Structure formats: structure tokens, C-alpha cells
Coordinates of N, CA, C and O and ligand atoms in Angstrom, one line a residue:
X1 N 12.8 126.0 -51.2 CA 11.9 126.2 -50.0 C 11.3 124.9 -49.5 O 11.1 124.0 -50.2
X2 N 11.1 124.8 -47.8 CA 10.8 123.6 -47.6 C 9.8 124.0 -46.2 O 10.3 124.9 -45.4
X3 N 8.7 123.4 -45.9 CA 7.8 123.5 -45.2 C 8.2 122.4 -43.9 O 8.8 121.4 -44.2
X4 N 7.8 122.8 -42.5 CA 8.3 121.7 -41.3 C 7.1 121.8 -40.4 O 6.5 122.9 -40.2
X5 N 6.9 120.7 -39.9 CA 5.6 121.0 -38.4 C 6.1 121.4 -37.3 O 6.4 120.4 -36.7
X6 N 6.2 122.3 -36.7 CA 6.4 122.6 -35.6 C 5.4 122.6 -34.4 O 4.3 123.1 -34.7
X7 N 5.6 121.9 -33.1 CA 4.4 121.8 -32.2 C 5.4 122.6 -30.7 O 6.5 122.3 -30.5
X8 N 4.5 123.6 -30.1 CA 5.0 123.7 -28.7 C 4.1 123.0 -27.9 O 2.9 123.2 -27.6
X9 N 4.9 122.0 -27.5 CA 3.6 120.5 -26.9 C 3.5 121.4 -25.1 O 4.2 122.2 -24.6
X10 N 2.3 120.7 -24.7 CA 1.8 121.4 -23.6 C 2.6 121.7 -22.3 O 2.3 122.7 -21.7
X11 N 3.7 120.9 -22.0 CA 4.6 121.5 -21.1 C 5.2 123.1 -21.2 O 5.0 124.0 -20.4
X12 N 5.8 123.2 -22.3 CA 6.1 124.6 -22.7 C 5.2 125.6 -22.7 O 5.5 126.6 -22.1
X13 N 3.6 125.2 -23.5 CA 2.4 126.4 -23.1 C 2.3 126.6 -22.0 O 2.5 127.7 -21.5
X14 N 1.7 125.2 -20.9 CA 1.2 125.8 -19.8 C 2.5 126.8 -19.1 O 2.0 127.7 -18.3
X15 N 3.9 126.8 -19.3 CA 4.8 127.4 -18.6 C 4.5 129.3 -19.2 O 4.7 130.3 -18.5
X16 N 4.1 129.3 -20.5 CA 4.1 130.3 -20.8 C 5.4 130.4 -21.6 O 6.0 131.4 -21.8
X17 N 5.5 129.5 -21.9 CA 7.0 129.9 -23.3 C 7.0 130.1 -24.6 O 7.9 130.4 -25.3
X18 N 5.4 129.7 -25.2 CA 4.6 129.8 -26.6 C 5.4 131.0 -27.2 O 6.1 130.9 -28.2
X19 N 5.2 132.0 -26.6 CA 5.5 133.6 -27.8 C 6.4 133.3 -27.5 O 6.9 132.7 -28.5
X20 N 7.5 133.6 -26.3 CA 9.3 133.2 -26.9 C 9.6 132.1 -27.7 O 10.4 132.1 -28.6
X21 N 9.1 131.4 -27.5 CA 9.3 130.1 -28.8 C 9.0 130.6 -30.1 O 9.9 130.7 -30.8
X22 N 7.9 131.1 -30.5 CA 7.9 131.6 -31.4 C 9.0 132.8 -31.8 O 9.7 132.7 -32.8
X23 N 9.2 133.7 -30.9 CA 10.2 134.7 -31.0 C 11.3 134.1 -31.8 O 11.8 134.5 -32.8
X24 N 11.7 132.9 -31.2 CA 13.1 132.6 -31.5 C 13.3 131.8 -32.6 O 14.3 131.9 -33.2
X25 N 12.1 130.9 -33.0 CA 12.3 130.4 -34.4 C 12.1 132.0 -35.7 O 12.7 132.0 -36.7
X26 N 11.5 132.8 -35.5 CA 11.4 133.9 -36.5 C 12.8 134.4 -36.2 O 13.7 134.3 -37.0
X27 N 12.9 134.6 -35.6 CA 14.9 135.2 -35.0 C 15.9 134.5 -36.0 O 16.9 135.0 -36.6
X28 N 15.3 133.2 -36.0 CA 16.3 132.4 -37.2 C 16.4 132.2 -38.3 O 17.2 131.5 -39.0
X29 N 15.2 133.0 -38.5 CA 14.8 133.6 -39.9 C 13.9 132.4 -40.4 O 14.1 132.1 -41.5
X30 N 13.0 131.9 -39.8 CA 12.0 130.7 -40.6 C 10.8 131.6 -40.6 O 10.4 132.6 -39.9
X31 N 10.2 131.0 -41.5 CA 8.6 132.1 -41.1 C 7.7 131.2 -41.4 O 7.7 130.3 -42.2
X32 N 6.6 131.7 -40.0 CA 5.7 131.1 -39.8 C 4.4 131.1 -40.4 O 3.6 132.1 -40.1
X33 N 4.1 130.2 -41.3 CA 2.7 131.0 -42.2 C 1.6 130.1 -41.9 O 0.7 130.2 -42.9
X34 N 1.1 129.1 -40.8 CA 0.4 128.7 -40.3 C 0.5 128.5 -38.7 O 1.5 128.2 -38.1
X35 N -0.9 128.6 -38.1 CA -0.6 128.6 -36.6 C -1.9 128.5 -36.0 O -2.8 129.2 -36.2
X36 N -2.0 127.5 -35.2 CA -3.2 127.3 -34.5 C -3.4 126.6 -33.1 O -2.9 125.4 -33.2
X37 N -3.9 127.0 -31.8 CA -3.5 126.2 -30.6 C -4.9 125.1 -30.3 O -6.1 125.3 -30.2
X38 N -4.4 124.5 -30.2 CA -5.4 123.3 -30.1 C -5.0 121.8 -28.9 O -3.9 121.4 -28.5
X39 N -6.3 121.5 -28.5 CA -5.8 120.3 -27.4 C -6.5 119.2 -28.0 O -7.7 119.2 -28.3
X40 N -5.1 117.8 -28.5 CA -5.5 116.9 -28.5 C -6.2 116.2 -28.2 O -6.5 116.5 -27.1
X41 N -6.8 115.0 -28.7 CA -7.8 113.9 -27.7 C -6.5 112.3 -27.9 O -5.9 111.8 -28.9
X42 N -6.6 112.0 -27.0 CA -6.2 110.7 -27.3 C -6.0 109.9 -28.9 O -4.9 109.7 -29.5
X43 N -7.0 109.7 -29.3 CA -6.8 109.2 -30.7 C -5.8 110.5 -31.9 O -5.0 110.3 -32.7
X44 N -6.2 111.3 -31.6 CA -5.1 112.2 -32.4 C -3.8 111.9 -32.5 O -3.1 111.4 -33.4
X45 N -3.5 112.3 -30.5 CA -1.9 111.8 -30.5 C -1.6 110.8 -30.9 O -0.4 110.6 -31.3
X46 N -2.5 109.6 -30.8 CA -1.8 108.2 -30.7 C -1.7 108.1 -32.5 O -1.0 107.3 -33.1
X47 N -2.5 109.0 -33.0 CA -2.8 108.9 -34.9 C -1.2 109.9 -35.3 O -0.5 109.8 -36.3
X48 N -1.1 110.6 -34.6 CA 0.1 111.2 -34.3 C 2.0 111.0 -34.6 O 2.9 111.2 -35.4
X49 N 1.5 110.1 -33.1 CA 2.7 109.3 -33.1 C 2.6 107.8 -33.0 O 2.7 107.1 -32.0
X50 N 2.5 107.3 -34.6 CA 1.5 106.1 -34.6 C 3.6 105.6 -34.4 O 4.0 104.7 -33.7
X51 N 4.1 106.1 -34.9 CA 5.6 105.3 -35.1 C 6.2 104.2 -34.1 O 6.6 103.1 -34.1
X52 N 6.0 105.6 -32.8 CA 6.4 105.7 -31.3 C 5.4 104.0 -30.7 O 5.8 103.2 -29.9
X53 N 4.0 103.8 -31.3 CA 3.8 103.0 -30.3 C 4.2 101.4 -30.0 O 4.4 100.6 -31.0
X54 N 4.3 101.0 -28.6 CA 4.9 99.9 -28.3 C 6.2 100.6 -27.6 O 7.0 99.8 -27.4
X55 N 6.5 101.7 -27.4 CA 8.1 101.8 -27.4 C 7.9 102.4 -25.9 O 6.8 102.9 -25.8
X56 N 8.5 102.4 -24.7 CA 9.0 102.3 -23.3 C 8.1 103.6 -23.3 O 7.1 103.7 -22.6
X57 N 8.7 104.5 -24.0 CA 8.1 106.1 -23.4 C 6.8 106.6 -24.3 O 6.5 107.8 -24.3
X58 N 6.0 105.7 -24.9 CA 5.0 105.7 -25.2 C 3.7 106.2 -24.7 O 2.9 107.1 -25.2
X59 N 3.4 105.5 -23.4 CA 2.3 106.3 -22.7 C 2.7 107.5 -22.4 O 2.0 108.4 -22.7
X60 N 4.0 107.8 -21.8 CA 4.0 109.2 -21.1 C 4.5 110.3 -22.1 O 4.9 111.5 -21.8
X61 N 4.5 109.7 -23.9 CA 4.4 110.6 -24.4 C 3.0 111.2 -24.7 O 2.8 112.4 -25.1
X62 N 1.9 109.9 -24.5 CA 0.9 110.5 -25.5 C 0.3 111.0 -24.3 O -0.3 112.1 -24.5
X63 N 0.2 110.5 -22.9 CA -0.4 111.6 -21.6 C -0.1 113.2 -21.9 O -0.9 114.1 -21.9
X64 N 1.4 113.0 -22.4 CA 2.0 114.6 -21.7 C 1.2 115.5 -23.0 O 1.0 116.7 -22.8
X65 N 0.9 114.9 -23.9 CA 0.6 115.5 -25.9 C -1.2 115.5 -25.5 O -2.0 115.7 -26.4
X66 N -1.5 115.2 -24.4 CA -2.9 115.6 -24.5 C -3.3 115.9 -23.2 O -4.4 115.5 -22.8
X67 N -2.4 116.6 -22.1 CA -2.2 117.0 -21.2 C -2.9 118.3 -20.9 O -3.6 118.4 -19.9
X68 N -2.7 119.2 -21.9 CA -3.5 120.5 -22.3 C -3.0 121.3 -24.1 O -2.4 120.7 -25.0
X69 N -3.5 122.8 -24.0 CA -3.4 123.2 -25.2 C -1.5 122.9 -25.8 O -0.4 122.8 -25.3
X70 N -1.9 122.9 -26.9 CA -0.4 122.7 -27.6 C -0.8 123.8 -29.1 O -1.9 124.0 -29.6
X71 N 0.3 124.3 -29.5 CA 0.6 125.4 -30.6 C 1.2 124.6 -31.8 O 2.3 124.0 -31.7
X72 N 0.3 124.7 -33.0 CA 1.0 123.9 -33.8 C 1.4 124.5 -34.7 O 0.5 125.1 -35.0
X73 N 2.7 124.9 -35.9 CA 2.2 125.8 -36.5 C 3.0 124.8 -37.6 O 3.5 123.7 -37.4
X74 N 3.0 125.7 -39.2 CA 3.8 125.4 -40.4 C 4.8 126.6 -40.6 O 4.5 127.8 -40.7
X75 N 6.4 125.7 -40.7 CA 7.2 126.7 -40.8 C 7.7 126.7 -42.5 O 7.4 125.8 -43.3
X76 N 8.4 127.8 -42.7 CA 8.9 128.0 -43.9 C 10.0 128.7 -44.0 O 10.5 129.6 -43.4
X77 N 10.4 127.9 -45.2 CA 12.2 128.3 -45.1 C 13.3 127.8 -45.9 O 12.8 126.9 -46.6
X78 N 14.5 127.9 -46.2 CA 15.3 127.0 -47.2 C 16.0 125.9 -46.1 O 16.5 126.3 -45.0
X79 N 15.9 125.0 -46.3 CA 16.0 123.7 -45.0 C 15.2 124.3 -44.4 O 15.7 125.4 -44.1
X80 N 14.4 124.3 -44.1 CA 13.7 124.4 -42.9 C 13.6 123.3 -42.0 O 13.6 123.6 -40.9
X81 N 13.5 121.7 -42.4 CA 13.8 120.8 -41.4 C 14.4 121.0 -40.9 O 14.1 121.6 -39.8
X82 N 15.8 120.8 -41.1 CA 17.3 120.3 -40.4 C 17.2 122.1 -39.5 O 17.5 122.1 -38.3
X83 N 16.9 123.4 -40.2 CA 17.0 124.1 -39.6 C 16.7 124.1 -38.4 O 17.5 124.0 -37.5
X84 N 15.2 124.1 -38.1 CA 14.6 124.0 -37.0 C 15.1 122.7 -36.0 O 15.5 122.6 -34.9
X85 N 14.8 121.7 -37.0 CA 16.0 120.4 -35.8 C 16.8 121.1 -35.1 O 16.6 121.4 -33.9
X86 N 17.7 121.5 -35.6 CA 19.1 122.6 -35.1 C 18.6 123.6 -34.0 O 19.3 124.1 -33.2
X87 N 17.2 123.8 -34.2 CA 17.2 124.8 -33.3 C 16.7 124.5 -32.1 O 16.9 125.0 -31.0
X88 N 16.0 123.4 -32.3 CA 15.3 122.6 -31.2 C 16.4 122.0 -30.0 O 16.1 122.2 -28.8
X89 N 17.5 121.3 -30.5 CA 18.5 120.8 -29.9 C 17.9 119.1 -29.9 O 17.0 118.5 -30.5
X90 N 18.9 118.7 -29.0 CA 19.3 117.3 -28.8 C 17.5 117.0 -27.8 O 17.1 117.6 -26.9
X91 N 16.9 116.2 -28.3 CA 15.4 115.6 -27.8 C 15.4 115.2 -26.5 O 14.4 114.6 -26.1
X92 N 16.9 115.5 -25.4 CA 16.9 114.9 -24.2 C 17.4 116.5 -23.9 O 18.4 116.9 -24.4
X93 N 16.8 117.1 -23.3 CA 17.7 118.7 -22.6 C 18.8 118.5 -22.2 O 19.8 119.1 -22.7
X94 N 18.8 117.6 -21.3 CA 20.3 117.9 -20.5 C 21.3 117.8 -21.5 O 22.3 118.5 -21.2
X95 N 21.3 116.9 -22.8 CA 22.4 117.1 -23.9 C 22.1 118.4 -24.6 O 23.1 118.7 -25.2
X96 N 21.2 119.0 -24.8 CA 21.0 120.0 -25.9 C 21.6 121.2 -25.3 O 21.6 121.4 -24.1
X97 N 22.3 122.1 -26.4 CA 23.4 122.8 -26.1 C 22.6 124.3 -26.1 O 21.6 124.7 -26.6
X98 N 23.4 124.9 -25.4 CA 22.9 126.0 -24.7 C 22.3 127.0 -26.2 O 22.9 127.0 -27.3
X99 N 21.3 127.8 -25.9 CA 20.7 128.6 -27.0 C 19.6 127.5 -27.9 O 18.6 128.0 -28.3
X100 N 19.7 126.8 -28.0 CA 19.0 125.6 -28.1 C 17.4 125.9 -27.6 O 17.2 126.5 -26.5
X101 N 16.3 125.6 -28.2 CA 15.0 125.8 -27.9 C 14.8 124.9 -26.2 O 14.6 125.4 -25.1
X102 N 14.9 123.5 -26.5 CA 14.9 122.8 -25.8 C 16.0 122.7 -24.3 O 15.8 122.0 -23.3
X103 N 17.1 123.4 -24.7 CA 18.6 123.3 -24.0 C 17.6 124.5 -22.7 O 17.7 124.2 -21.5
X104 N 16.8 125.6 -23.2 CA 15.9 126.9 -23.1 C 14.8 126.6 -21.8 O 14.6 127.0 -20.6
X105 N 14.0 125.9 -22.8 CA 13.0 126.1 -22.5 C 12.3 124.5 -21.9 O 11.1 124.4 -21.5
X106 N 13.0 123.5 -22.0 CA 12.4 122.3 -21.3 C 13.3 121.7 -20.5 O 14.5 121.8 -20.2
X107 N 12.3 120.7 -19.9 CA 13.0 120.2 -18.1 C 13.8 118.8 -18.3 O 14.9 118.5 -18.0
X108 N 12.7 118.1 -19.1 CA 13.1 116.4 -19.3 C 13.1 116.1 -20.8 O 12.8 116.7 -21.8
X109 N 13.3 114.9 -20.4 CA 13.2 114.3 -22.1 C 12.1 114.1 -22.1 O 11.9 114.2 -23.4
X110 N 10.9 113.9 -21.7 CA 9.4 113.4 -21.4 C 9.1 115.0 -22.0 O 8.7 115.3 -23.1
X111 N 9.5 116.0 -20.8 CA 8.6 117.5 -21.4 C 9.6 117.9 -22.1 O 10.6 117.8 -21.4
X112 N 9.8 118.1 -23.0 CA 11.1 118.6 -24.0 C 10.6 119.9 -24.8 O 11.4 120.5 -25.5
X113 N 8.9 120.1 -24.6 CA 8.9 121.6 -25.0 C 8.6 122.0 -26.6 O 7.8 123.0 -26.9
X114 N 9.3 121.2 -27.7 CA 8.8 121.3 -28.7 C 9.0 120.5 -29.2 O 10.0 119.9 -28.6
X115 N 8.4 119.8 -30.6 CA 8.4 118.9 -31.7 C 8.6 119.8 -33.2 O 8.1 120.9 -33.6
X116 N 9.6 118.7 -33.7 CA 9.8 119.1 -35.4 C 10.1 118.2 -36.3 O 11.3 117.7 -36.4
X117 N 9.3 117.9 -37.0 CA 9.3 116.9 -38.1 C 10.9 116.5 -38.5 O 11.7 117.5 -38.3
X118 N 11.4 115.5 -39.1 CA 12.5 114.5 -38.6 C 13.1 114.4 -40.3 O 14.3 114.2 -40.7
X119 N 12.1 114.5 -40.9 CA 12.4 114.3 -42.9 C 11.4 114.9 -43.5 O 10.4 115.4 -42.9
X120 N 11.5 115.0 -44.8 CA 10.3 115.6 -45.9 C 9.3 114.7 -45.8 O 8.1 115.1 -45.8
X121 N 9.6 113.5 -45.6 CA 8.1 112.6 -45.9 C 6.9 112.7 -44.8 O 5.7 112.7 -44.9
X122 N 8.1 112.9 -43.3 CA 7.3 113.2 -42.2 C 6.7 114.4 -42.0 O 5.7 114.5 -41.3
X123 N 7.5 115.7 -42.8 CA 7.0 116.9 -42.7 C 5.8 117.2 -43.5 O 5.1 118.1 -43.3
X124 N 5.5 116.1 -44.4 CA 4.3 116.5 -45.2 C 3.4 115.9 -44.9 O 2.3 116.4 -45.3
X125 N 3.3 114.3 -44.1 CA 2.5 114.2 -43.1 C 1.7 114.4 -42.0 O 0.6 114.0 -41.7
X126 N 2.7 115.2 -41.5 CA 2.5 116.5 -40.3 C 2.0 117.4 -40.4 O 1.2 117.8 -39.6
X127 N 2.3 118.2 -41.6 CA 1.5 119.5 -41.8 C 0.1 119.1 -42.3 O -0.9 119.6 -42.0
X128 N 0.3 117.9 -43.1 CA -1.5 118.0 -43.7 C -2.4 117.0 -42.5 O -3.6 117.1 -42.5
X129 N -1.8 116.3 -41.5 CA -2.2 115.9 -40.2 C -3.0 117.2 -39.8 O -4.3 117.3 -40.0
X130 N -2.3 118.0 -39.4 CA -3.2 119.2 -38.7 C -3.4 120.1 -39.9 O -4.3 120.8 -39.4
X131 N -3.1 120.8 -41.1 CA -3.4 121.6 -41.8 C -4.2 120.9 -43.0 O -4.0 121.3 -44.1
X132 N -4.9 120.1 -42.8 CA -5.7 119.1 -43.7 C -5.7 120.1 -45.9 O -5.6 119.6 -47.1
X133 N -5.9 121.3 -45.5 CA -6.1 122.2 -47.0 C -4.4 122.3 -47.5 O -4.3 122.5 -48.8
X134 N -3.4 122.2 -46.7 CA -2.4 122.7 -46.9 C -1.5 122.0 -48.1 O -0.3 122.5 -48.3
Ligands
LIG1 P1 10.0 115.0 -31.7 O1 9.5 113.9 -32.6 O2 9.0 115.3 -30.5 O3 10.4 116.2 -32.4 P2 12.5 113.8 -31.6 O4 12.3 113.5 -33.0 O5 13.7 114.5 -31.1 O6 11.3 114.5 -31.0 P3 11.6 111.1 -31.2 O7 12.6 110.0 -31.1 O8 10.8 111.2 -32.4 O9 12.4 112.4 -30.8 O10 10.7 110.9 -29.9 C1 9.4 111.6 -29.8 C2 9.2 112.2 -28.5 O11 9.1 111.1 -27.5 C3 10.4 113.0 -27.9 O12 10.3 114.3 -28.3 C4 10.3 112.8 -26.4 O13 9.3 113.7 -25.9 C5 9.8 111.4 -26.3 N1 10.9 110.5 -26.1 C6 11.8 110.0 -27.0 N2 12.7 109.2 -26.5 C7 12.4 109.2 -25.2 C8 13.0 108.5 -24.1 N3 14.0 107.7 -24.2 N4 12.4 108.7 -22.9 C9 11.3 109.4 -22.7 N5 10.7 110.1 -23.8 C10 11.3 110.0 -25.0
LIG2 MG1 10.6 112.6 -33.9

């Protein structure tokens, strides 16, 4: 069994794609046993995505991540990383292949709609980031 962070970052909410997002990761059989919608402040995201900073798409990632509400949840599952990677698709839409969360449900590589932890080391980062008891 392996736990993953899942975020539907604010482009996706404000569209209204939250519950089908959810639909479709339970569809693939992961289950969701943490979930909470919350809006970033600046220092979050940037505590966040401390990796990302310095890098080209840096500002307009941490704008778009504290833009408005975002859904974060903890998923569960056997692979659950790589699973949900897989479901997310390719992190630029126009590559991500059709049925694809992202292929779905997002416009650009900037709004891409959802985030999912990348490895175990980052998934356990991530979840205890926002699930601090977990
Ligand atoms: P995430 O970490 O959000 O799950 P990812 O692991 O597929 O996505 P990363 O390389 O970790 O991609 O980049 C984090 C986020 O930064 C991406 O989801 C995307 O929103 C943004 N991003 C990454 N590369 C670019 C780029 N070349 N141009 C614009 N935005 C980018
Ligand atoms: Mg990443």
C-alpha cells in the first residue's frame, strides 16, 4: 500500500471540475481517505514548491496555486504514485493523452488542473505538508 498527495489546484475548482476529478480517480480504484479545500497564502506555495524556485515558470506557478480554493486530498492504493501520475497525464495538456485527468480537464501547462507527488520521498512530504497528524 502506498499513500500520494493529490491537489486539484485552482484552475480546475474555479471551473467546477473538483467532484469529476474526484469521480475519476475513485473510478481507478484509489481511495481517498483524506480531503480538504483550502486557499493558499503565498508562503505556503512557495514552502510548497520550494524545488521549482528560480526556474522560468515559477512565478506563474505560485500566482496560479494561490489564485483561489484548491482540494487537497490523500490518496491510497497499491502504487498509488505512478498510478495516479498515469492518470494525471503528461504535465503539458496538449501532450497528455486522451482520458487523461489533465488531457480532460486542463487548458495549459501553467493551469494543468491537478498535482501528484513525483516519488515516495516527495509523497511523504506532501501529505504531512498539509496533513501535519498523518
Ligand atoms: P506537479 O508537480 O504539479 O504534479 P509535474 O510533476 O507534472 O506537475 P513539475 O515539473 O513538478 O511537473 O512542475 C510543477 C508545475 O509547474 C507543473 O504542474 C506546471 O503547472 C508548472 N510547470 C512545469 N513546467 C512548466 C513549464 N515549462 N511552463 C510552465 N509551467 C510549468
Ligand atoms: Mg512535480
Amino acid at each position: 500500500m502506498q499513500t500520494t498527495l493529490s491537489i486539484v489546484k485552482p484552475d480546475a475548482v474555479a471551473k467546477g471540475y473538483a467532484e469529476d476529478i474526484c469521480l475519476r480517480i475513485e473510478d481507478s480504484g484509489l481511495k481517498i481517505i483524506s480531503k480538504k479545500q483550502i486557499k493558499l497564502s503565498r508562503d505556503q506555495a512557495e514552502g510548497f514548491y520550494a524545488e521549482h524556485k528560480g526556474k522560468p515558470f515559477y512565478e506563474a506557478l505560485i500566482n496560479l496555486m494561490t489564485s483561489g480554493p484548491l482540494l487537497v486530498q490523500v490518496l491510497e492504493g497499491k502504487e498509488a504514485i505512478s498510478r495516479y501520475r498515469k492518470l494525471m497525464g503528461d504535465t503539458n495538456p496538449k501532450k497528455a493523452s486522451p482520458g487523461t485527468l489533465r488531457h480532460d480537464f486542463a487548458e495549459s501547462i501553467d493551469a494543468n488542473a491537478v498535482h501528484g507527488s513525483d516519488c515516495e520521498e516527495s509523497a511523504i512530504r506532501e501529505v504531512t505538508y498539509f496533513f501535519p497528524n498523518k
